[in-house]
Short mmCIF file of C-alpha atoms in Angstrom, two decimals:
data_model
loop_
_atom_site.label_atom_id
_atom_site.label_comp_id
_atom_site.label_asym_id
_atom_site.label_seq_id
_atom_site.Cartn_x
_atom_site.Cartn_y
_atom_site.Cartn_z
CA MET S 138 42.94 96.50 -3.83
CA SER S 139 41.68 92.92 -3.83
CA GLU S 140 38.01 93.89 -4.11
CA ILE S 141 36.00 96.71 -5.62
CA ILE S 142 32.68 97.70 -4.04
CA GLU S 143 30.07 99.52 -6.08
CA ASN S 144 28.32 102.40 -4.31
CA PRO S 145 29.38 101.62 -0.70
CA ARG S 146 27.07 102.85 2.06
CA GLY S 147 28.85 105.08 4.51
CA GLY S 148 32.27 106.59 4.44
CA CYS S 149 35.70 106.24 5.97
CA VAL S 150 36.36 105.97 9.69
CA LEU S 151 36.78 109.76 9.82
CA ALA S 152 33.26 110.20 8.45
CA GLY S 153 31.91 107.93 11.18
CA ILE S 154 33.77 109.86 13.88
CA ASN S 155 32.48 113.15 12.50
CA SER S 156 28.87 111.97 12.38
CA VAL S 157 28.97 111.02 16.07
CA LEU S 158 30.70 114.20 17.23
CA GLY S 159 28.38 116.28 15.03
CA ALA S 160 25.36 114.88 16.90
CA ILE S 161 26.71 115.79 20.36
CA ASP S 162 25.58 119.22 21.55
CA ARG S 163 28.27 121.93 21.61
CA VAL S 164 31.18 119.78 20.40
CA CYS S 165 33.65 121.04 17.78
CA PRO S 166 35.80 118.75 15.61
CA VAL S 167 39.16 120.16 14.46
CA TYR S 168 40.47 118.44 11.34
CA HIS S 169 44.14 117.81 10.71
CA ALA S 170 43.55 116.79 7.13
CA GLY S 171 43.67 117.80 3.50
CA PRO S 172 41.28 120.28 1.89
CA GLY S 173 37.80 118.90 1.36
CA CYS S 174 37.98 116.18 4.03
CA CYS S 175 35.55 117.98 6.33
CA MET S 176 32.97 118.45 3.57
CA GLN S 177 33.37 114.93 2.17
CA SER S 178 33.21 113.15 5.53
CA THR S 179 30.17 115.18 6.55
CA ALA S 180 28.29 114.40 3.34
CA SER S 181 29.28 110.74 3.08
CA ASP S 182 27.89 109.71 6.45
CA GLN S 183 24.98 112.11 6.80
CA GLY S 184 22.91 110.99 3.82
CA GLN S 185 19.60 111.83 5.40
CA SER S 186 17.24 114.79 5.56
CA GLY S 187 18.09 115.75 1.99
CA ASN S 188 21.80 115.67 2.92
CA LYS S 189 21.29 118.31 5.62
CA ASN S 190 22.33 117.98 9.24
CA SER S 191 21.96 119.81 12.53
CA SER S 192 25.55 119.67 13.77
CA PHE S 193 26.96 122.36 16.08
CA VAL S 194 29.56 122.89 13.34
CA SER S 195 29.62 121.06 10.00
CA SER S 196 30.98 121.10 6.47
CA VAL S 197 32.90 124.31 5.66
CA SER S 198 32.45 125.62 9.23
CA ILE S 199 34.62 122.81 10.67
CA PRO S 200 38.11 124.12 11.55
CA SER S 201 40.72 122.36 9.41
CA THR S 202 44.46 122.67 8.78
CA ASN S 203 43.86 122.03 5.07
CA MET S 204 47.19 120.23 4.72
CA LEU S 205 49.06 120.78 1.44
CA GLU S 206 52.48 119.76 0.07
CA ARG S 207 54.34 121.97 2.55
CA GLU S 208 52.82 120.17 5.55
CA VAL S 209 53.48 116.78 3.98
CA VAL S 210 57.18 117.60 3.56
CA PHE S 211 57.86 119.58 6.74
CA GLY S 212 55.09 118.38 9.06
CA GLY S 213 51.88 120.11 10.01
CA THR S 214 52.04 120.37 13.80
CA LYS S 215 52.58 124.15 13.89
CA LYS S 216 49.62 124.71 11.58
CA LEU S 217 47.53 122.39 13.73
CA GLN S 218 48.41 124.36 16.88
CA SER S 219 47.36 127.62 15.27
CA THR S 220 44.15 126.04 13.92
CA ILE S 221 43.19 124.73 17.35
CA GLN S 222 43.92 128.11 18.92
CA GLY S 223 41.78 129.78 16.28
CA ALA S 224 38.92 127.38 17.01
CA LEU S 225 39.22 128.11 20.74
CA ASP S 226 39.13 131.84 20.06
CA ILE S 227 36.16 131.80 17.67
CA ILE S 228 33.93 128.79 18.45
CA ASP S 229 32.31 128.62 21.88
CA ALA S 230 32.24 124.83 22.29
CA ASP S 231 32.30 122.65 25.40
CA ALA S 232 34.87 120.26 23.91
CA TYR S 233 37.20 120.16 20.90
CA PHE S 234 38.33 116.93 19.23
CA ILE S 235 41.39 116.74 16.98
CA LEU S 236 40.72 114.36 14.09
CA THR S 237 43.34 113.09 11.64
CA GLY S 238 42.79 112.59 7.95
CA CYS S 239 44.75 110.19 5.76
CA THR S 240 47.52 112.70 5.04
CA ALA S 241 48.27 113.32 8.71
CA GLY S 242 48.10 109.60 9.40
CA ILE S 243 50.63 108.83 6.68
CA ILE S 244 53.25 111.39 7.77
CA GLY S 245 52.70 110.58 11.46
CA ASP S 246 52.15 114.01 13.02
CA ASP S 247 51.98 113.72 16.82
CA ILE S 248 48.54 115.10 17.62
CA LYS S 249 48.47 113.54 21.10
CA SER S 250 51.25 115.74 22.46
CA ILE S 251 49.58 118.80 20.95
CA GLY S 252 46.32 117.86 22.63
CA GLU S 253 48.11 117.38 25.96
CA GLY S 254 49.67 120.84 25.60
CA PHE S 255 46.26 122.47 25.33
CA LYS S 256 44.88 120.37 28.20
CA LYS S 257 47.67 121.62 30.47
CA LYS S 258 46.47 125.14 29.69
CA GLY S 259 42.97 124.16 30.82
CA TYR S 260 41.34 123.68 27.42
CA PRO S 261 39.07 120.64 26.80
CA VAL S 262 40.96 119.38 23.74
CA TYR S 263 40.99 115.66 22.98
CA PRO S 264 42.95 113.97 20.17
CA ILE S 265 41.58 111.02 18.19
CA ASP S 266 44.45 109.68 16.10
CA THR S 267 42.65 107.48 13.57
CA PRO S 268 43.12 108.39 9.87
CA GLY S 269 40.30 107.75 7.44
CA PHE S 270 41.94 104.77 5.77
CA ALA S 271 41.86 102.77 9.04
CA GLY S 272 38.31 101.52 8.42
CA ASP S 273 34.71 102.40 7.63
CA SER S 274 32.25 104.69 9.35
CA ASN S 275 30.92 101.93 11.63
CA LEU S 276 34.41 101.67 13.11
CA GLY S 277 34.32 105.43 13.56
CA TYR S 278 31.43 105.05 16.01
CA GLU S 279 33.48 102.67 18.14
CA VAL S 280 36.63 104.81 17.85
CA VAL S 281 34.80 107.83 19.27
CA TRP S 282 33.55 105.90 22.28
CA ASN S 283 36.95 104.34 22.91
CA ALA S 284 38.36 107.88 22.99
CA MET S 285 35.59 108.96 25.39
CA ILE S 286 36.38 106.01 27.69
CA ASP S 287 40.11 106.81 27.67
CA GLN S 288 40.00 110.60 27.86
CA VAL S 289 36.60 112.03 28.82
CA ILE S 290 34.46 109.74 31.01
CA GLU S 291 35.26 110.17 34.69
CA GLU S 292 36.04 107.43 37.16
CA GLY S 293 34.58 107.37 40.66
CA VAL S 294 31.18 108.77 39.69
CA PRO S 295 28.52 107.64 42.22
CA LYS S 296 26.31 104.87 40.85
CA GLU S 297 22.66 105.58 40.10
CA GLU S 298 20.40 102.52 40.02
CA GLY S 299 17.90 103.93 37.53
CA LEU S 300 20.36 105.38 35.01
CA VAL S 301 20.79 103.72 31.58
CA ASN S 302 23.19 104.59 28.74
CA ILE S 303 21.97 103.85 25.20
CA PHE S 304 24.48 102.81 22.55
CA GLY S 305 24.21 101.31 19.06
CA ILE S 306 21.82 103.75 17.37
CA ILE S 307 24.36 105.54 15.17
CA PRO S 308 23.68 109.20 14.31
CA TYR S 309 23.04 109.78 10.61
CA HIS S 310 23.95 106.17 9.73
CA ASP S 311 20.44 105.47 11.02
CA PRO S 312 18.40 108.11 9.14
CA PHE S 313 15.78 108.02 11.94
CA TRP S 314 18.34 108.11 14.77
CA SER S 315 16.93 111.13 16.57
CA GLY S 316 13.32 109.92 16.59
CA ASN S 317 14.36 106.36 17.41
CA LEU S 318 16.36 107.52 20.42
CA GLU S 319 13.45 109.68 21.57
CA GLU S 320 11.01 106.75 21.34
CA ILE S 321 13.34 104.34 23.17
CA ALA S 322 13.98 106.95 25.85
CA ARG S 323 10.24 107.61 26.20
CA LEU S 324 9.57 103.94 26.92
CA LEU S 325 12.45 103.58 29.37
CA LYS S 326 11.33 106.70 31.24
CA LYS S 327 7.86 105.19 31.63
CA LEU S 328 9.63 102.36 33.47
CA GLY S 329 10.98 104.93 35.93
CA LEU S 330 14.49 105.11 34.44
CA ARG S 331 16.77 108.02 33.62
CA VAL S 332 18.23 107.77 30.12
CA ASN S 333 21.46 108.99 28.58
CA THR S 334 21.04 109.03 24.80
CA PHE S 335 23.99 111.47 24.45
CA PHE S 336 22.52 112.91 21.24
CA THR S 337 19.06 114.22 22.19
CA GLU S 338 17.61 116.66 24.74
CA HIS S 339 20.76 118.82 24.46
CA GLN S 340 22.78 116.21 26.29
CA GLY S 341 26.44 116.98 25.75
CA ILE S 342 29.95 116.40 26.96
CA GLU S 343 28.99 116.71 30.64
CA THR S 344 26.49 113.87 30.25
CA ILE S 345 29.26 111.78 28.72
CA ARG S 346 31.66 112.61 31.57
CA LYS S 347 29.20 111.35 34.18
CA SER S 348 27.95 108.32 32.22
CA SER S 349 30.13 105.96 34.29
CA GLY S 350 27.52 106.28 37.03
CA ALA S 351 24.97 104.29 35.02
CA ALA S 352 23.54 100.98 36.16
CA LEU S 353 23.43 99.50 32.65
CA ASN S 354 24.78 100.08 29.15
CA LEU S 355 22.07 99.14 26.67
CA ILE S 356 23.39 98.29 23.19
CA ILE S 357 20.66 98.33 20.55
CA HIS S 358 22.48 96.68 17.66
CA PRO S 359 23.26 93.12 16.55
CA TRP S 360 27.04 93.46 16.41
CA ILE S 361 28.54 96.90 16.93
CA PHE S 362 30.15 98.22 20.16
CA LYS S 363 31.59 94.91 21.42
CA GLY S 364 35.03 96.36 22.21
CA PRO S 365 33.91 99.62 23.86
CA ALA S 366 31.29 97.76 25.94
CA GLY S 367 33.97 95.50 27.39
CA ARG S 368 36.32 98.40 28.09
CA PHE S 369 33.49 100.39 29.70
CA GLU S 370 32.64 97.48 32.00
CA GLU S 371 36.26 96.82 32.91
CA LYS S 372 37.12 100.46 33.67
CA PHE S 373 33.89 101.71 35.22
CA GLY S 374 32.07 98.57 36.34
CA VAL S 375 28.97 99.16 34.20
CA PRO S 376 27.51 95.90 32.78
CA PHE S 377 25.93 95.82 29.33
CA LEU S 378 22.90 94.25 27.71
CA ARG S 379 22.78 93.77 23.93
CA TYR S 380 19.41 93.85 22.23
CA PRO S 381 20.20 92.43 18.77
CA GLY S 382 18.35 94.82 16.47
CA LEU S 383 16.06 97.82 16.45
CA PRO S 384 12.86 96.86 18.35
CA ILE S 385 9.91 97.73 16.11
CA GLY S 386 6.26 96.97 16.87
CA ALA S 387 4.43 95.36 19.76
CA SER S 388 6.09 91.94 19.78
CA ASP S 389 9.73 92.99 19.71
CA THR S 390 9.23 96.08 21.85
CA ARG S 391 7.57 93.93 24.53
CA ARG S 392 10.58 91.60 24.35
CA PHE S 393 12.93 94.58 24.59
CA ILE S 394 11.18 96.03 27.64
CA LEU S 395 11.11 92.67 29.41
CA GLU S 396 14.84 92.12 28.84
CA VAL S 397 15.69 95.56 30.22
CA ALA S 398 13.35 95.03 33.17
CA HIS S 399 14.96 91.67 33.96
CA ALA S 400 18.48 93.11 33.78
CA LEU S 401 17.59 95.97 36.16
CA LYS S 402 15.20 93.94 38.34
CA LEU S 403 12.32 96.35 37.82
CA ASP S 404 8.90 95.95 39.41
CA ASP S 405 6.83 93.46 37.39
CA ARG S 406 3.55 95.28 37.99
CA LEU S 407 4.91 98.56 36.66
CA VAL S 408 6.43 96.84 33.63
CA ASN S 409 3.20 95.02 32.78
CA ARG S 410 1.16 98.22 33.13
CA VAL S 411 3.45 100.04 30.71
CA ILE S 412 3.32 97.21 28.17
CA GLU S 413 -0.47 96.90 28.42
CA LYS S 414 -1.02 100.61 27.93
CA GLU S 415 1.40 100.88 25.01
CA GLU S 416 -0.02 97.84 23.24
CA ASP S 417 -3.55 99.15 23.66
CA TYR S 418 -2.42 102.43 22.07
CA VAL S 419 -0.73 100.86 19.05
CA TYR S 420 -3.40 98.19 18.37
CA HIS S 421 -6.10 100.85 18.50
CA TYR S 422 -4.51 102.52 15.47
CA LEU S 423 -3.53 99.32 13.67
CA ALA S 424 -7.15 98.16 13.84
CA GLN S 425 -8.01 101.12 11.62
CA ALA S 426 -5.51 99.92 8.99
CA ILE S 427 -6.94 96.44 8.50
CA GLY S 428 -7.42 96.00 4.77
CA ALA S 429 -5.61 99.23 3.91
CA LEU S 430 -2.47 97.36 2.83
CA SER S 431 -2.53 94.24 0.72
CA TRP S 432 -0.39 91.25 1.60
CA LYS S 433 3.22 91.58 0.42
CA LYS S 434 6.21 89.37 -0.25
CA PHE S 435 9.03 91.69 0.72
CA ALA S 436 12.78 92.19 0.62
CA VAL S 437 14.75 94.35 3.03
CA VAL S 438 18.10 95.98 2.22
CA GLY S 439 19.84 97.86 5.00
CA ASP S 440 22.21 97.92 7.91
CA ALA S 441 21.90 94.95 10.25
CA SER S 442 19.96 96.69 13.01
CA SER S 443 17.33 98.20 10.70
CA ALA S 444 17.06 95.05 8.58
CA VAL S 445 16.47 92.87 11.64
CA GLY S 446 13.89 95.22 13.13
CA ILE S 447 11.90 95.81 9.95
CA THR S 448 11.91 92.14 8.90
CA ARG S 449 10.76 90.86 12.28
CA TYR S 450 8.03 93.48 12.57
CA LEU S 451 6.49 92.94 9.14
CA ALA S 452 6.71 89.15 9.48
CA ASN S 453 5.64 88.72 13.11
CA ASP S 454 3.20 91.58 13.62
CA TYR S 455 1.92 92.38 10.14
CA SER S 456 1.92 88.91 8.53
CA PHE S 457 3.86 89.92 5.43
CA THR S 458 6.14 87.26 3.95
CA PRO S 459 9.91 87.92 4.06
CA VAL S 460 11.65 86.63 0.94
CA LEU S 461 15.11 88.24 1.03
CA VAL S 462 17.18 90.24 3.51
CA VAL S 463 20.43 91.89 2.43
CA ILE S 464 22.75 93.16 5.16
CA SER S 465 24.41 96.06 3.36
CA GLU S 466 27.27 96.80 5.78
CA PRO S 467 30.51 94.83 6.27
CA VAL S 468 30.11 92.25 9.05
CA PHE S 469 33.32 90.29 9.62
CA ARG S 470 33.00 88.18 12.78
CA GLN S 471 31.14 84.90 12.32
CA GLU S 472 29.59 85.18 15.78
CA ASP S 473 28.00 88.46 14.69
CA LYS S 474 26.67 86.94 11.48
CA ASP S 475 25.24 84.03 13.47
CA ARG S 476 23.47 86.43 15.84
CA ILE S 477 21.94 88.31 12.90
CA LEU S 478 20.86 85.07 11.24
CA ARG S 479 19.17 83.87 14.44
CA GLU S 480 17.09 87.04 14.60
CA LEU S 481 16.12 86.80 10.93
CA THR S 482 15.26 83.10 10.94
CA ASP S 483 13.59 82.71 14.35
CA LEU S 484 10.25 84.15 13.26
CA GLU S 485 6.87 83.39 14.81
CA TYR S 486 4.96 82.44 11.66
CA ALA S 487 6.81 83.13 8.44
CA ARG S 488 9.26 80.91 6.63
CA PRO S 489 12.81 82.30 7.14
CA PRO S 490 14.00 84.55 4.30
CA LYS S 491 17.15 84.14 2.28
CA VAL S 492 19.88 86.24 3.91
CA VAL S 493 22.76 87.82 1.97
CA PHE S 494 25.69 89.74 3.46
CA SER S 495 27.04 92.24 0.92
CA PRO S 496 27.85 95.97 0.85
CA ASP S 497 28.26 95.85 -2.96
CA GLN S 498 25.41 97.46 -4.88
CA HIS S 499 26.04 95.21 -7.89
CA GLU S 500 25.55 92.08 -5.76
CA ILE S 501 22.56 93.64 -3.99
CA ASN S 502 20.86 94.38 -7.31
CA LYS S 503 21.59 90.85 -8.54
CA ALA S 504 20.09 89.31 -5.38
CA LEU S 505 16.94 91.42 -5.82
CA LEU S 506 16.61 90.56 -9.51
CA ASP S 507 17.00 86.84 -8.83
CA GLU S 508 13.94 86.83 -6.51
CA GLU S 509 10.92 86.89 -8.84
CA ASP S 510 8.19 86.86 -6.17
CA ILE S 511 9.08 90.13 -4.44
CA THR S 512 6.28 92.72 -4.46
CA LEU S 513 7.83 95.19 -1.99
CA ILE S 514 11.41 96.40 -1.46
CA ILE S 515 12.27 98.21 1.74
CA GLY S 516 15.73 99.69 1.37
CA SER S 517 17.49 102.97 0.72
CA SER S 518 17.48 105.51 -2.07
CA ASN S 519 19.93 103.18 -3.83
CA GLU S 520 17.19 100.57 -4.34
CA GLU S 521 14.76 102.89 -6.13
CA GLU S 522 16.24 102.14 -9.55
CA ILE S 523 16.06 98.37 -9.18
CA SER S 524 12.50 98.57 -7.81
CA SER S 525 11.50 100.58 -10.86
CA LEU S 526 13.10 97.96 -13.10
CA LYS S 527 11.17 95.19 -11.30
CA GLU S 528 8.02 97.36 -11.20
CA VAL S 529 7.44 96.79 -7.47
CA GLN S 530 6.69 99.06 -4.54
CA CYS S 531 9.72 100.58 -2.79
CA ILE S 532 10.16 102.70 0.31
CA ALA S 533 13.40 104.30 1.49
CA ALA S 534 13.75 103.34 5.14
CA ALA S 535 17.48 102.76 5.58
CA PHE S 536 20.71 104.66 4.97
CA PRO S 537 21.25 106.46 2.65
CA ILE S 538 18.04 108.44 2.16
CA LYS S 539 18.63 111.33 -0.24
CA ASP S 540 15.23 112.77 -0.99
CA ARG S 541 13.40 113.05 2.34
CA LEU S 542 13.55 115.64 5.08
CA ILE S 543 13.73 113.78 8.38
CA PHE S 544 13.57 115.50 11.75
CA ASN S 545 12.37 113.20 14.53
CA ARG S 546 10.42 110.51 12.71
CA ALA S 547 10.91 107.10 14.27
CA TYR S 548 10.45 103.46 13.30
CA ALA S 549 11.49 102.11 16.71
CA GLY S 550 9.18 101.04 19.49
CA TYR S 551 5.41 101.08 19.54
CA ARG S 552 4.74 104.46 18.00
CA GLY S 553 7.51 104.17 15.44
CA SER S 554 5.89 101.05 14.00
CA LEU S 555 2.83 103.13 13.15
CA THR S 556 5.05 105.51 11.19
CA LEU S 557 6.43 102.57 9.20
CA ILE S 558 2.93 101.45 8.26
CA GLU S 559 2.03 105.01 7.24
CA ASP S 560 5.10 105.11 4.98
CA LEU S 561 4.16 101.78 3.41
CA TYR S 562 0.66 103.09 2.64
CA ASP S 563 1.92 106.43 1.33
CA ASN S 564 4.22 104.63 -1.16
CA LEU S 565 1.64 102.26 -2.63
#
């Protein structure tokens, strides 16, 4: 290895795949992997809600071939066939996905032909041949959707003008994913739209199959989902709009709504009524908090989408001063880094913060220690130690969060911004 990363956030590509499938209602992963992969990949990318999750199947309940030396030497396809059949017999799921661990990827077992064999028998079995060593959990999110585009989503579905697919809010990698999706969907529904979140309201594999009938794919993330968005548009004719970060608070949520409305050519009067009513709601509560929180010079450590959203909200809407932003996930393309930097430096009032791209906890800690003026750190559970050392306020608002139970709390949108202010006050 040319580089060692201390305390990386997230897991392997298999962990990312598992976190997405685990959030889809009535979907069962089937692991073709070594013992412990199912438990490790579940834990490594679901570091929220006190390390609990609400998957249809998870951890030790995930069917797995538990490959050992025998399968490495002689191949594990027969064991995989029997494991899949056992899952079909015991687990009443709507779809089954074969996932490969590193061991299966190294020896090259042909899971695609096995999946095709079960499909010919009428079983909804779909192979995803991407071993864990192929990348990190962010890649896993894209791998799942590429598999859905190739194998699950149907062509020729009638188009529906008011239907929107939401992508970019990654289950479990965003600790508030469920609440954030609910808040975004609530706002879009007030605009008269139908919304496919894929992970809430018991939406499942049938929703995914018919998602090609949408009028717009809405990507809420600064850089992820570029490849799948292009493939989705090319195969199904659904255009996409990227909103470069989680919209938090009145200013950015207004911008978000206006961009969606422009893309779908929605009625201006309806859009303005929704914005006016939502802003009246949120400002009514914020007026009660004037003076409750003292002015802060803050640092944010988190994934790009959360870091952008939190920084812009506290700087633009709450008049705090951003000093440092650390993007704690690997971002490789320069165009993506430039997009993130534009969002973090194009602020209404505040001086742009210093921006660091690093997934290494050692470098993150060093960057925080070097900034003497910070009085607030907004990060993950990993930043609690350094905040104690600096004797500054800290709240855990980004992945991983290890000591909070999170159901449907949200930071996104109008109402989510109120939750963020509550959390700031509660951690004074």
